[in-house]
Structures are given as structure tokens and as C-alpha cells.
């Protein structure tokens, strides 16, 4: 997945066919097969840092430190990677190896991208992802499209993928069809 053109921000998120991204644990778990786990593991190990919005960070910080160690090393990797959480309200970031980015997110993420290293992986697609996309700081979007219609989701509270008229031209950089029916669509900004 990783090439030699420099450090990239990769945004990876689960989405239903009807565009819902909220509470994926309620609708995506039955689609997570061994093949999907391998892809997720490869994606994680192609990265050497996590970039997270506050809500995603808080959920992960509560869950991941308590995850049992697994043979593949996914939990150990999640817990050991440097984590950058973008927030103007979070007072502390206690999850191991976490730092709060509370300043100008565009400048701070641009600086992270200039540093040597592997990909910077971002889970979820909220305000942070939309800000980075608008400022040309996301190099690849990975949408894990699940063959399920959740049937509910509100635009006003962040349940849907593009809830505020997100705009931008993207080009399909690749796709992977998993045996579960999940399709991972990889998009890059069209200008690249």
C-alpha cells in the first residue's frame, strides 16, 4: 500500500451503502472476515502514526488499552504508535504515546507530513477529515463500503459521510473487493 513518494495522510472509514458512518460497531462487525482483518493490519503497519479527531480518540482511548493481545500484533501496534489528537477542548491525552494538537490544525498536520516516516493513518471521517481534505492534506481516502442499509442517520449530528456539502474532485486509485462483500474504495484528490 505504501509507495516511496513521501509521507501521506490516509483517511480510512467504514460506511454503509446509505452513507452512514456513525456507530459502525452496530452494523459492520458481521462483515469483518479474516481477509478484512489482514487488509486492516497491513494498513496499520504501513503507518507509523495515528491522527484522530477528539471523538474518535476518546472512543479508541477507552477501548484499545483494554484489548487483549493478538497474534497479529494489531492491539500492540494501536497502543504503541504515536497518536496525534486534534482538539481545542481536550485537556489531557492519557492513552500511551498521545499528544494533543490544539493549534492551527492545517499547519500542524502539514508539519507532520514533512517529517520523515511512513503513512499517517486517520480513522473516521468527521470535521477533522473535512478540514484536511479542504486544505489538500489528505492524500488518500479509503472507504470501506459495507453491503448494508443502516436506514437511519441524521445530517445534523455527524451520522452521514458527507453531511455539509463536502466538495472536491477525486479519482479512483484502486479498489479491493473482500469475500464478505465489503468493497474498499481508494480515492485520491484528482489534482495529483
PDB file of C-alpha atoms in Angstrom, residues 18-22 150-160:
ATOM      1  CA  UNK A  18     -26.723   4.569   2.563  1.00  0.00           C
ATOM      2  CA  UNK A  19     -23.791   6.740   3.702  1.00  0.00           C
ATOM      3  CA  UNK A  20     -23.940   6.121   7.453  1.00  0.00           C
ATOM      4  CA  UNK A  21     -20.631   6.272   9.325  1.00  0.00           C
ATOM      5  CA  UNK A  22     -21.937   6.551  12.894  1.00  0.00           C
ATOM      6  CA  UNK A 150     -28.495   1.080   8.127  1.00  0.00           C
ATOM      7  CA  UNK A 151     -31.683   3.006   7.439  1.00  0.00           C
ATOM      8  CA  UNK A 152     -31.054   5.776   9.896  1.00  0.00           C
ATOM      9  CA  UNK A 153     -28.697   8.649  10.202  1.00  0.00           C
ATOM     10  CA  UNK A 154     -29.015  12.340  10.808  1.00  0.00           C
ATOM     11  CA  UNK A 155     -27.227  15.007   8.850  1.00  0.00           C
ATOM     12  CA  UNK A 156     -27.107  17.413  11.791  1.00  0.00           C
ATOM     13  CA  UNK A 157     -25.163  15.202  14.198  1.00  0.00           C
ATOM     14  CA  UNK A 158     -22.468  13.657  12.033  1.00  0.00           C
ATOM     15  CA  UNK A 159     -24.034  10.286  11.237  1.00  0.00           C
ATOM     16  CA  UNK A 160     -23.528  10.640   7.484  1.00  0.00           C
TER      17      UNK A 160
END
